[in-house]
CSV table of C-alpha atoms in Angstrom, one decimal:
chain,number,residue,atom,x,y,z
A,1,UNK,CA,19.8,8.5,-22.1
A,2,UNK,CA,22.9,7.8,-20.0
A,3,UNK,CA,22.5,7.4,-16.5
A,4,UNK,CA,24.0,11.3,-15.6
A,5,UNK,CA,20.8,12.6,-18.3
A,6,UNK,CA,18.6,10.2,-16.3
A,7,UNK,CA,19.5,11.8,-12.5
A,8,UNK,CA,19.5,15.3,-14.0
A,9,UNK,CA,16.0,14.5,-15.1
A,10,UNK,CA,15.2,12.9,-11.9
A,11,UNK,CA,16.9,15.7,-9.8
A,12,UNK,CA,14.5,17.9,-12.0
A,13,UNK,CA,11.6,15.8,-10.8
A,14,UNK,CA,12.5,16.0,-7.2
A,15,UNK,CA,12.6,19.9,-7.5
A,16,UNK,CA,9.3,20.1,-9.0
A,17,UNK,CA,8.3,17.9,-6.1
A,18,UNK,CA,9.6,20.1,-3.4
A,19,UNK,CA,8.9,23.6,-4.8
A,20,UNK,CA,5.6,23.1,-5.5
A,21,UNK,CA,4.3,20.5,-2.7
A,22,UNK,CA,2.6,18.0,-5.9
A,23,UNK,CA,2.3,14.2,-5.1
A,24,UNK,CA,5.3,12.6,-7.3
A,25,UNK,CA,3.1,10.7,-9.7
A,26,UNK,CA,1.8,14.4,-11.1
A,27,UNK,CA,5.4,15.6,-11.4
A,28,UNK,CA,6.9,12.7,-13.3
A,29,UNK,CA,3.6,13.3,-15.8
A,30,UNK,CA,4.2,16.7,-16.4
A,31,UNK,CA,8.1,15.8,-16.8
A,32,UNK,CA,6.9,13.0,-19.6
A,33,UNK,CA,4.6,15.7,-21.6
A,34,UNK,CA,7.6,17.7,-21.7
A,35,UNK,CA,10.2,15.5,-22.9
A,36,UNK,CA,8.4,13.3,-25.0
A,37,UNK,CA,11.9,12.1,-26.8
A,38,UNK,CA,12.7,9.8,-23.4
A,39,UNK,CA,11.6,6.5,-24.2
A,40,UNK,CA,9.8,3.8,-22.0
A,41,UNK,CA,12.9,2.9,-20.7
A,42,UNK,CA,14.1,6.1,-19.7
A,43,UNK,CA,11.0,7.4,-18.1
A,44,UNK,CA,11.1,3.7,-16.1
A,45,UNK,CA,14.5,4.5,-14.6
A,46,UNK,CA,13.9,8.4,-13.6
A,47,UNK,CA,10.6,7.4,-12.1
A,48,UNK,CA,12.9,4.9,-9.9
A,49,UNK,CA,15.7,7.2,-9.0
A,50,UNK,CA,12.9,9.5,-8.3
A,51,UNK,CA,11.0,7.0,-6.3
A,52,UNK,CA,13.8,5.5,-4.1
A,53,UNK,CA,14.8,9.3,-3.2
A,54,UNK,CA,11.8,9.7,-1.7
A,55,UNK,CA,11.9,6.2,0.6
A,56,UNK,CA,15.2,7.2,1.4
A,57,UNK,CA,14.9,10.6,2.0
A,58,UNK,CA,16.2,10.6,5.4
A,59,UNK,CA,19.0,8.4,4.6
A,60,UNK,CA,19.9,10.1,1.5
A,61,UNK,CA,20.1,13.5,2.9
A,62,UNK,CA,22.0,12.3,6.1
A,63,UNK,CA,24.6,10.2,3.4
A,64,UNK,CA,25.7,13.6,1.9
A,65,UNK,CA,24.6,16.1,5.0
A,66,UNK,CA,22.1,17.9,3.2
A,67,UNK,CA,18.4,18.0,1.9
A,68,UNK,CA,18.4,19.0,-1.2
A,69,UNK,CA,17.1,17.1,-4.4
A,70,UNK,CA,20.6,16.9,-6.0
A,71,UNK,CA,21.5,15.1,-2.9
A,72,UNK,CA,18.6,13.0,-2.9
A,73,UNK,CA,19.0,12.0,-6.2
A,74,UNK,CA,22.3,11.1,-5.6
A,75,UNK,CA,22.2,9.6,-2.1
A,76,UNK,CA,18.9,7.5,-4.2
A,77,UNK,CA,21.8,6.2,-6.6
A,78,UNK,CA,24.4,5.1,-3.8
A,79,UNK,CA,22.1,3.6,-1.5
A,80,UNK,CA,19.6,1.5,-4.2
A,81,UNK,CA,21.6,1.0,-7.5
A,82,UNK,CA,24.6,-0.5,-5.8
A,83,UNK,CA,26.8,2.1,-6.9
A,84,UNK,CA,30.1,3.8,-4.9
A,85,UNK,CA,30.4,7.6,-5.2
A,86,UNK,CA,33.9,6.5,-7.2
A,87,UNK,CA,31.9,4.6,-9.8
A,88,UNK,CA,28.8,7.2,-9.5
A,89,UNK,CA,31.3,9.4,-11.0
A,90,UNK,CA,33.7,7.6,-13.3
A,91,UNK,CA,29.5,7.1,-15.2
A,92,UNK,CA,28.7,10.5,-14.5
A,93,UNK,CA,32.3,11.3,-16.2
A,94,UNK,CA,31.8,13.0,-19.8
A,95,UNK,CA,28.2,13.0,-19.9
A,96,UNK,CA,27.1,16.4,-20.9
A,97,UNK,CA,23.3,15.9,-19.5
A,98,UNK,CA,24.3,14.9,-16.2
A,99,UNK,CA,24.5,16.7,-13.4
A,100,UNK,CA,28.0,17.6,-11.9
A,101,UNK,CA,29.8,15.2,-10.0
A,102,UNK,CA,30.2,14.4,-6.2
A,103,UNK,CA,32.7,17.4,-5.5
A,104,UNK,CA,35.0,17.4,-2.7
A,105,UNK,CA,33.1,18.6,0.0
A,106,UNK,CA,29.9,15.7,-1.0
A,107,UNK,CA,32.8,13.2,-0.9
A,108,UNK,CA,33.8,14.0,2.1
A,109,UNK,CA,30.7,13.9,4.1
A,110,UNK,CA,29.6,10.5,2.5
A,111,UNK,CA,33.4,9.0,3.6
A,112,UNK,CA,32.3,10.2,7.0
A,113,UNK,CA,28.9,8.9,7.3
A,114,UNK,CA,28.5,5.1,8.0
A,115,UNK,CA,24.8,3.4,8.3
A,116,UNK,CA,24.9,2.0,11.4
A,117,UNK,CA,25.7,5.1,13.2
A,118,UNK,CA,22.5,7.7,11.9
A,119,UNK,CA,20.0,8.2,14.3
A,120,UNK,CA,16.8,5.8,14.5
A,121,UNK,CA,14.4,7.8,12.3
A,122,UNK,CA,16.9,8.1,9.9
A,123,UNK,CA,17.8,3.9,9.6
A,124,UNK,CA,14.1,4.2,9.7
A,125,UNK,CA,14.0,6.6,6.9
A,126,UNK,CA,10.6,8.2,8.3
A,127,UNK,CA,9.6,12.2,9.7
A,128,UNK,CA,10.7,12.3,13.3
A,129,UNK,CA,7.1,13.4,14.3
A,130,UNK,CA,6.4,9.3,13.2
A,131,UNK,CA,9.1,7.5,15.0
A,132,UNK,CA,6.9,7.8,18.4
A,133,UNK,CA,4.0,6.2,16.7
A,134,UNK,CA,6.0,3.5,14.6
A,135,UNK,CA,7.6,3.1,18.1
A,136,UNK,CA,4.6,2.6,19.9
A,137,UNK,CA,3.3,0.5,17.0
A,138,UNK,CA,6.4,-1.9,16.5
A,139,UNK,CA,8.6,-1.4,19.9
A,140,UNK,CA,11.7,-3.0,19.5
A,141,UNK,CA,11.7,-3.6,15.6
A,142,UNK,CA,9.9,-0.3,14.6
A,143,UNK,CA,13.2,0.5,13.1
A,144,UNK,CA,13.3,-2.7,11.2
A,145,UNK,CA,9.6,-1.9,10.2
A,146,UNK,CA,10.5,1.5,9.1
A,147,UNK,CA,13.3,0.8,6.7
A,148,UNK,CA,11.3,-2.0,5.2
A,149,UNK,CA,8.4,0.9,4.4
A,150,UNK,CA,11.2,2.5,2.6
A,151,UNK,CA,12.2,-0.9,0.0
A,152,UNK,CA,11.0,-1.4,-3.3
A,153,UNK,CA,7.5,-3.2,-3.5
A,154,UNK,CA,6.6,-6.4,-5.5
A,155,UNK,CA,4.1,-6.4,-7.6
A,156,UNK,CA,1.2,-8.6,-6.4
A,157,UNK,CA,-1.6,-10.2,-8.1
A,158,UNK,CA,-4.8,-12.0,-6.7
A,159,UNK,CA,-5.9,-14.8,-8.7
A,160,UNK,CA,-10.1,-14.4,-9.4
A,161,UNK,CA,-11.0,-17.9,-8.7
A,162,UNK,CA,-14.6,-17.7,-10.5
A,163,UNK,CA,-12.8,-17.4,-13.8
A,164,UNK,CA,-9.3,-19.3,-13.0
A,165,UNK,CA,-7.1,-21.0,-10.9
A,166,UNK,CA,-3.6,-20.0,-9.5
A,167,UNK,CA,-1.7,-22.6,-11.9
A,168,UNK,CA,-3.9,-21.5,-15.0
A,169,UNK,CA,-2.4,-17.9,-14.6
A,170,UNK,CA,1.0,-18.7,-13.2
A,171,UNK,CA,1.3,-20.6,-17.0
A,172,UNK,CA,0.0,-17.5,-18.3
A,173,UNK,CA,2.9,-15.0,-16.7
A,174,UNK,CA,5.3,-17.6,-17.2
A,175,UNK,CA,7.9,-14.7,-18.2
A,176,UNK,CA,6.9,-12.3,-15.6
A,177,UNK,CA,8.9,-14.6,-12.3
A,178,UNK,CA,5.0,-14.9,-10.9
A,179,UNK,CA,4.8,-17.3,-7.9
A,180,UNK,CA,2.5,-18.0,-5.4
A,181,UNK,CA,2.3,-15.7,-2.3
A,182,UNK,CA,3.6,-17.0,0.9
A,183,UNK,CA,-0.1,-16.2,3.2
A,184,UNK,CA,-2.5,-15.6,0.4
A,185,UNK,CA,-4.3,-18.6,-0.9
A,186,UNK,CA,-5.0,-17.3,-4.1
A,187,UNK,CA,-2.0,-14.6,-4.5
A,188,UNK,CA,0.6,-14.5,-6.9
A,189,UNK,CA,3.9,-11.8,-6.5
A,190,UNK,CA,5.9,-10.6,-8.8
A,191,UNK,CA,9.6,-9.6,-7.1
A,192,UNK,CA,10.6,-6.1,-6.7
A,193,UNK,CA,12.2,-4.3,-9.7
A,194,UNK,CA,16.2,-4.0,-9.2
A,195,UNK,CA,17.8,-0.9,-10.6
A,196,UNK,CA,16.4,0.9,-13.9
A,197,UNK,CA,14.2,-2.3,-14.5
A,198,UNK,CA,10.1,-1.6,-14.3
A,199,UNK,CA,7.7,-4.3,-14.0
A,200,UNK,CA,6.0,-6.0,-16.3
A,201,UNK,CA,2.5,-4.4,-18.0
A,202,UNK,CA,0.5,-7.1,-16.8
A,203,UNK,CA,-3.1,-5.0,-17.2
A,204,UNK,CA,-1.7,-5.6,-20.9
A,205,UNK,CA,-1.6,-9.3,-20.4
A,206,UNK,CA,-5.0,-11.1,-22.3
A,207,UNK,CA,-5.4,-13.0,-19.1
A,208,UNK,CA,-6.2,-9.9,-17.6
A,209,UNK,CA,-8.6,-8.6,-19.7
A,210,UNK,CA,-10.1,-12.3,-19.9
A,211,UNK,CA,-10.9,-11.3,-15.8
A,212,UNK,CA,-8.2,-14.1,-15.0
A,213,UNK,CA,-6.5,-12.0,-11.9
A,214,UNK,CA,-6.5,-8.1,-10.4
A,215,UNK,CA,-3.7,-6.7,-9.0
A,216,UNK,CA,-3.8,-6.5,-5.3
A,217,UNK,CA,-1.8,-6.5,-2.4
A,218,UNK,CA,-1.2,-9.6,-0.7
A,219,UNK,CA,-2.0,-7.8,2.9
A,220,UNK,CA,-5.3,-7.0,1.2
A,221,UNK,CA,-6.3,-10.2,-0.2
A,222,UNK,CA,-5.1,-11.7,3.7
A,223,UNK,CA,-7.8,-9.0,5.3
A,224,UNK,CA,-10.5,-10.1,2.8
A,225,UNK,CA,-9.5,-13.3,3.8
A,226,UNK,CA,-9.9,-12.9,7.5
A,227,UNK,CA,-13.1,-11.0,7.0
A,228,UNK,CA,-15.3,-14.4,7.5
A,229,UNK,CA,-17.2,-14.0,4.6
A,230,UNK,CA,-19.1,-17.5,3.0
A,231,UNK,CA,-21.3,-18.3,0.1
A,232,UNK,CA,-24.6,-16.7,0.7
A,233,UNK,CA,-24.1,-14.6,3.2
A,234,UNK,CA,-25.2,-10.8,3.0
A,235,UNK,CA,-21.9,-8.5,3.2
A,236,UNK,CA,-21.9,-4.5,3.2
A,237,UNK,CA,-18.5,-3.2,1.8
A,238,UNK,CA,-19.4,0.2,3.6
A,239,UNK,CA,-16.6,2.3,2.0
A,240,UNK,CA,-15.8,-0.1,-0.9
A,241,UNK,CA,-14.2,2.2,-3.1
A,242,UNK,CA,-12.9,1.0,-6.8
A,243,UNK,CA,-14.0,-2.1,-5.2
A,244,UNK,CA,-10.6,-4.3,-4.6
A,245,UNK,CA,-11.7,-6.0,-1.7
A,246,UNK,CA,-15.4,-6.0,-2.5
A,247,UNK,CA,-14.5,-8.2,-6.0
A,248,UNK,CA,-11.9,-10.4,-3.2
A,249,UNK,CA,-15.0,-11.2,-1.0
A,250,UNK,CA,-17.6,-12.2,-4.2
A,251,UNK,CA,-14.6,-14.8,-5.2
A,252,UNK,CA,-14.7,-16.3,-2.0
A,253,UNK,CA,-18.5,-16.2,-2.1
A,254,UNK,CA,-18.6,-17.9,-4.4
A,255,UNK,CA,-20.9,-15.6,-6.1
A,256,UNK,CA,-23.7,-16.8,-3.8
A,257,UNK,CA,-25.1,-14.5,-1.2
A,258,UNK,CA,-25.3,-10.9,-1.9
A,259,UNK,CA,-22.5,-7.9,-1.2
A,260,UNK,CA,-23.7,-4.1,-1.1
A,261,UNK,CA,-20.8,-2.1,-2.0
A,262,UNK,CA,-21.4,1.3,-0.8
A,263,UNK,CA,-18.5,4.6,-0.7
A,264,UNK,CA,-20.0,8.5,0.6
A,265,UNK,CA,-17.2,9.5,-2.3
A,266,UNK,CA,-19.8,8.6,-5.0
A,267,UNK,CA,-17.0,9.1,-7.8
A,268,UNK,CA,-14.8,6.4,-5.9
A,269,UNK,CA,-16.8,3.6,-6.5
A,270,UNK,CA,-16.7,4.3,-11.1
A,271,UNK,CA,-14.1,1.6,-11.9
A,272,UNK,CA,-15.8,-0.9,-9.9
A,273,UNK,CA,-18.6,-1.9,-12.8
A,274,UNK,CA,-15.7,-2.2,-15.5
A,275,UNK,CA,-14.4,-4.6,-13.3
A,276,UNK,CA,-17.1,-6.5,-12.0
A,277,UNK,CA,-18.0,-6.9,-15.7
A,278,UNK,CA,-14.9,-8.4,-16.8
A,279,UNK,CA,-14.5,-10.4,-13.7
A,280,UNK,CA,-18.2,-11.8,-13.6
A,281,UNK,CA,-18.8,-10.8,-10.1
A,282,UNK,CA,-22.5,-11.1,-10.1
A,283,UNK,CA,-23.9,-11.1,-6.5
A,284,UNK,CA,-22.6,-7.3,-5.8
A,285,UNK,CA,-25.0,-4.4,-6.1
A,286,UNK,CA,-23.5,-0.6,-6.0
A,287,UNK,CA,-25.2,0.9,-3.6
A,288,UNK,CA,-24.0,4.6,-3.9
A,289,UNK,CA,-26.8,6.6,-2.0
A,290,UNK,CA,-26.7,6.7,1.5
A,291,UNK,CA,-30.4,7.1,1.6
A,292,UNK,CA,-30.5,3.3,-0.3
A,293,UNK,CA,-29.2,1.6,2.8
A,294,UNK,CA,-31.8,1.9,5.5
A,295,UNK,CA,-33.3,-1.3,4.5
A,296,UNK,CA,-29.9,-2.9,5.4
A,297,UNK,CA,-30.2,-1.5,9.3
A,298,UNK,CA,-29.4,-5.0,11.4
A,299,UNK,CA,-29.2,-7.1,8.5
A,300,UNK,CA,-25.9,-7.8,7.6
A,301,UNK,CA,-23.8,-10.9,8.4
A,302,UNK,CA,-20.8,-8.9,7.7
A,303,UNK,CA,-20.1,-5.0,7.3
A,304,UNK,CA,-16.4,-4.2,6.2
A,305,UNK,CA,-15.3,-0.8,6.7
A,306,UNK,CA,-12.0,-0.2,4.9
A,307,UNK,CA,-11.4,3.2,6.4
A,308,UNK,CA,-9.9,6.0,5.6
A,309,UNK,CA,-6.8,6.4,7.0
A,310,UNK,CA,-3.6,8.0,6.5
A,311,UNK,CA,-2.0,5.3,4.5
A,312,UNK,CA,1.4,4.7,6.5
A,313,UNK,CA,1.5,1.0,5.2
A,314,UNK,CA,1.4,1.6,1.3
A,315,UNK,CA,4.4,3.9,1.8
A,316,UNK,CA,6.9,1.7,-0.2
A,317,UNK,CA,4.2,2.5,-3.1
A,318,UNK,CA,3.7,5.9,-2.4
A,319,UNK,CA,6.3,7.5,-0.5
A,320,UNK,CA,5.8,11.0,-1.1
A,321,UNK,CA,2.7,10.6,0.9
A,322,UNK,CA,5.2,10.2,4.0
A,323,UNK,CA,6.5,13.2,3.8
A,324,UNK,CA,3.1,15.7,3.0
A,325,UNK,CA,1.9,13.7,6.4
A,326,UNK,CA,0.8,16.3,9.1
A,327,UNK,CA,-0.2,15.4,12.8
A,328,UNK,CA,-3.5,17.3,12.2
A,329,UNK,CA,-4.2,14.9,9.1
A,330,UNK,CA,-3.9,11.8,11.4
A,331,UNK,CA,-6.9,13.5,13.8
A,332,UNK,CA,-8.7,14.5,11.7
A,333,UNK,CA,-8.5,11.1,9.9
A,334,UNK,CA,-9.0,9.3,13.7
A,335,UNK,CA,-12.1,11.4,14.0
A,336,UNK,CA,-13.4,10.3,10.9
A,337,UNK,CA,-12.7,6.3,11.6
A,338,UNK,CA,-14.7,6.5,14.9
A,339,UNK,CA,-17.5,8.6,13.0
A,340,UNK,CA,-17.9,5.6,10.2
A,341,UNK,CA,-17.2,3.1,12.9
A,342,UNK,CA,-20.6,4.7,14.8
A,343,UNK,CA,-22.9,4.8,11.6
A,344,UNK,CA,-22.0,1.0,9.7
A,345,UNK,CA,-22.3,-0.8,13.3
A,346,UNK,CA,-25.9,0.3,12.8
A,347,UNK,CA,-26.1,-2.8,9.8
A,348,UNK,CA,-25.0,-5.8,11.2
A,349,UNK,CA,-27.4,-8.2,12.7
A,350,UNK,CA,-27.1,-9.9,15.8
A,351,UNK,CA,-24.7,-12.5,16.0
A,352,UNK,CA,-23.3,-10.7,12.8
A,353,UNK,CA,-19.6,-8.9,12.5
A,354,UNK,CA,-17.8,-6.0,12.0
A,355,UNK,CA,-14.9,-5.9,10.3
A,356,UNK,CA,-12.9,-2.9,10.7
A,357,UNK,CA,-9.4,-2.7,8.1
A,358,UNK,CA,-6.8,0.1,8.1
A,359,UNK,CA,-3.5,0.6,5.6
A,360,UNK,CA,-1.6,1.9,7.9
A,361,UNK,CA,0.7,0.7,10.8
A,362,UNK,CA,-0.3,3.8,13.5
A,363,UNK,CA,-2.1,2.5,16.8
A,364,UNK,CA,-3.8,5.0,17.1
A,365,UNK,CA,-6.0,4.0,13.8
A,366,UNK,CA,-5.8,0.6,14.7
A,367,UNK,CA,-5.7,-1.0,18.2
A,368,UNK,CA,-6.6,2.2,19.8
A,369,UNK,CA,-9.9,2.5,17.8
A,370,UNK,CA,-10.9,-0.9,18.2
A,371,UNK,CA,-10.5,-0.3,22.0
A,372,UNK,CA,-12.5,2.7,21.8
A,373,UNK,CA,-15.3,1.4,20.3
A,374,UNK,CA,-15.7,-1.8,22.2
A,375,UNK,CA,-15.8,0.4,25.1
A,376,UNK,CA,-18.5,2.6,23.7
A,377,UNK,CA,-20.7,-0.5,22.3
A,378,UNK,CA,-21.6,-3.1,25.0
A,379,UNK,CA,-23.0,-4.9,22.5
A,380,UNK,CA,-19.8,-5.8,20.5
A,381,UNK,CA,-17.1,-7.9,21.5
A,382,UNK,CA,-14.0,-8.5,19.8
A,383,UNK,CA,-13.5,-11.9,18.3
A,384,UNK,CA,-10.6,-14.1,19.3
A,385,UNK,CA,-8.2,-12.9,16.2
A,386,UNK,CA,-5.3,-15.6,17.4
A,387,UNK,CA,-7.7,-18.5,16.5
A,388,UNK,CA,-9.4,-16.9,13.5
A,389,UNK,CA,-5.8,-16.5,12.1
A,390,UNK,CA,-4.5,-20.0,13.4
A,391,UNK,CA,-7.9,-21.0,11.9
A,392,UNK,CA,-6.7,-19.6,8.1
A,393,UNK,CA,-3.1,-19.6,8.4
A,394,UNK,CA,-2.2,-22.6,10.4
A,395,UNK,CA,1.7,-22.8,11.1
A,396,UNK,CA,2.3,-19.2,9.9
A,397,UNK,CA,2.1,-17.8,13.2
A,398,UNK,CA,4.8,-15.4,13.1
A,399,UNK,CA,3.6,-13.8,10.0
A,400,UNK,CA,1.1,-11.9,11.0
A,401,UNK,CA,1.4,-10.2,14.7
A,402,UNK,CA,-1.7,-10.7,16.7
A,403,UNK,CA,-2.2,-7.6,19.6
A,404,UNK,CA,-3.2,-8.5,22.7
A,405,UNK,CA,-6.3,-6.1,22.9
A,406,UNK,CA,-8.0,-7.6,19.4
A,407,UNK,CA,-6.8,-7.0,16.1
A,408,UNK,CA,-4.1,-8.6,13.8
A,409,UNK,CA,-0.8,-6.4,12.0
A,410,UNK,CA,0.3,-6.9,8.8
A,411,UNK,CA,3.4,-5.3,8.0
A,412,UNK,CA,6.6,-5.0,5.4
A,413,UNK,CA,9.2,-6.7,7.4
A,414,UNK,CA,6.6,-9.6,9.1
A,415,UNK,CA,4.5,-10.8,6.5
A,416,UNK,CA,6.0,-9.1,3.7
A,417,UNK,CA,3.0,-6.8,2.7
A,418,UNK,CA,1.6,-3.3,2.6
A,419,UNK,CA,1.1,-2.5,6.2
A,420,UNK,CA,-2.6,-3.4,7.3
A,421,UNK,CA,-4.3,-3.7,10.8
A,422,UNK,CA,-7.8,-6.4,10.6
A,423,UNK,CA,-10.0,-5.7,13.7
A,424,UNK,CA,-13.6,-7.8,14.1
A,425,UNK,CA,-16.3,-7.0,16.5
A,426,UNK,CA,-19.3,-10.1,16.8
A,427,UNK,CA,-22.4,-7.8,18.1
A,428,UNK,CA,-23.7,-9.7,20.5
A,429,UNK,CA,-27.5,-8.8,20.2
């Protein structure tokens, strides 16, 4: 395919996408079972067209003063792929699949338009309902913040120390640009994709069937960092699901100790014992009955609750998420935060900790409900987060930003991760 087939196919995605309200990853499927002549690379470069329209949705309908998907797919091309609308269409010129080119009219409103004049949610390239919170979040560089949650994501990769070492794997991905992660002790990254490229199939790689690494955000291997976990203590992962973090915290356990990894959504937790097998996790036991865990009431050194939450800091990975978020989703997702928050403090043990983890950037998940629940449970006190980060990450102060009221932001343009908030509570008897 030629570039003009590729955004008519992508144009066709985004339609899809709109008409029928389906998460983006479901359209580009359906797309694939029904053109099953496109080849890898093809179906690479319309998922990235189609992908980069929806971070820059705001900016891509501003460019050419509408919302529709042809202008999406084309504002995707002009403001990503380094193109000009006169070179756009001198590729566009002749090819019979492609869509039609910028007309008159399109030309004319992109000549008019210049970046540094569209309004702040639309530099920030997020619904106008979220510039308050990312605003309140973020204050003066919530713009900044919002267009970085609109780039292209690396790919990141955390080394699983009981099998290898970060140099032992870095040999092994040689090809793939791998290098260590600038906050993550045991974190590799793999740079974002430019243009039509994809990255590499590294779940393909033997080193990754050998249990060598997982792929895993940097922010996440940071939180799991943070957490406090040591060999032998006893951990509750209360809503563990496929088990990311709960397989971070076993590598840094050393496998000593013992980690409960627990998830109410019983069919969440399924990949986790592939993976533990191939990783040789052996001190974590899937607890996946509520019932099971009364014998772990005040026991716990550590309970990790990796909430549910509306996800605002993986939109670079999923952006279409952005836009099918409603105010009445973030409630009822704050409800359910404070309702977990109430049942997994009944585990720890005195002079134990809760660890409360977020992927989103909104304070109102984060800051807000750590505030909330210290003021609603006496018997927790929030830990001093500046020195437990100066503690890990000594001279990389201005990487992660630590709130005055208790809990530490990761974010995009900072650290250069997924958005994550890392809140701990010490109970105090």
């Amino acid at each position: 395919m030629r570039t003009g087939g590729r955004l008519a196919a992508a144009i066709e995605v985004l339609d899809d996408i709109e008409r029928r309200h389906r998460p983006a990853a479901d359209a580009l499927r359906d797309w694939g079972l029904s053109h099953r002549f496109a080849g890898a690379g093809d179906r690479a470069a319309i998922g990235n067209i189609v992908y980069d329209a929806l971070r820059r949705r705001r900016s891509a309908g501003w460019l050419l003063d509408a919302d529709t998907p042809r202008a999406l797919g084309f504002g995707a091309l002009l403001l990503e792929w380094n193109l000009t609308p006169q070179s756009l269409n001198e590729m566009l010129d002749g090819d019979r699949f492609g869509p039609e080119l910028l007309g008159t009219d399109e030309l004319r409103a992109i000549a008019a338009r210049s970046a540094t004049e569209a309004p702040s949610a639309v530099r920030a390239d997020c619904p106008d309902w979220c510039a308050p919170l990312l605003e309140e979040s973020f204050g003066q560089d919530w713009v900044a913040e919002g267009a970085a949650l609109a780039a292209r994501p690396p790919l990141d990769l955390r080394v699983n120390t009981l099998k290898a070492d970060r140099a032992r794997v870095m040999a092994e991905l040689a090809e793939t640009q791998a290098a260590p992660t600038a906050l993550a002790p045991n974190g590799l990254r793999i740079p974002p994709i430019d243009g039509s490229g994809r990255h590499p199939n590294v779940q393909a790689e033997p080193a990754f069937q050998k249990g060598w690494f997982e792929v895993q955000d940097e922010g996440s291997q940071i939180v799991a960092e943070l957490a406090g976990a040591e060999p032998g203590m006893q951990v509750l992962d209360f809503c563990a699901g496929a088990g990311g973090k709960t397989l971070a915290l076993s590598a840094i356990m050393d496998n000593r100790g013992q980690i409960f990894a627990h998830d109410a959504e019983k069919a969440r937790l399924a990949p986790i014992f592939d993976r533990m097998r191939r990783s040789e996790n052996r001190n974590v036991q899937v607890v996946s009955r509520a019932s099971d865990l009364s014998a772990l009431t005040g026991q716990m050194d550590i309970v990790l609750v990796d909430a549910p939450c509306t996800g605002s800091g993986t939109w670079r990975r999923r952006p279409d998420a952005k836009w099918r978020l409603t105010e009445r989703q973030l409630d009822a997702r704050i409800a359910e935060q404070a309702a977990i928050l109430a049942t997994a403090k009944e585990f720890v043990k005195p002079g134990g900790r809760l660890v409360y983890i977020t992927c989103s950037v909104f304070s109102a998940e984060n800051g807000a409900q750590l505030a909330a629940f210290a003021t609603a449970n006496e018997d927790f006190a929030p830990v001093d987060h500046q020195a437990l980060w100066q503690d890990l990450f000594p001279d990389r102060e201005g990487l992660g930003r630590i709130l005055p009221g208790g809990g530490i932001i990761l974010s995009p343009a900072r650290s250069g991760t997924d958005g994550f908030f890392f809140g701990a509570m010490r109970r105090l008897h």
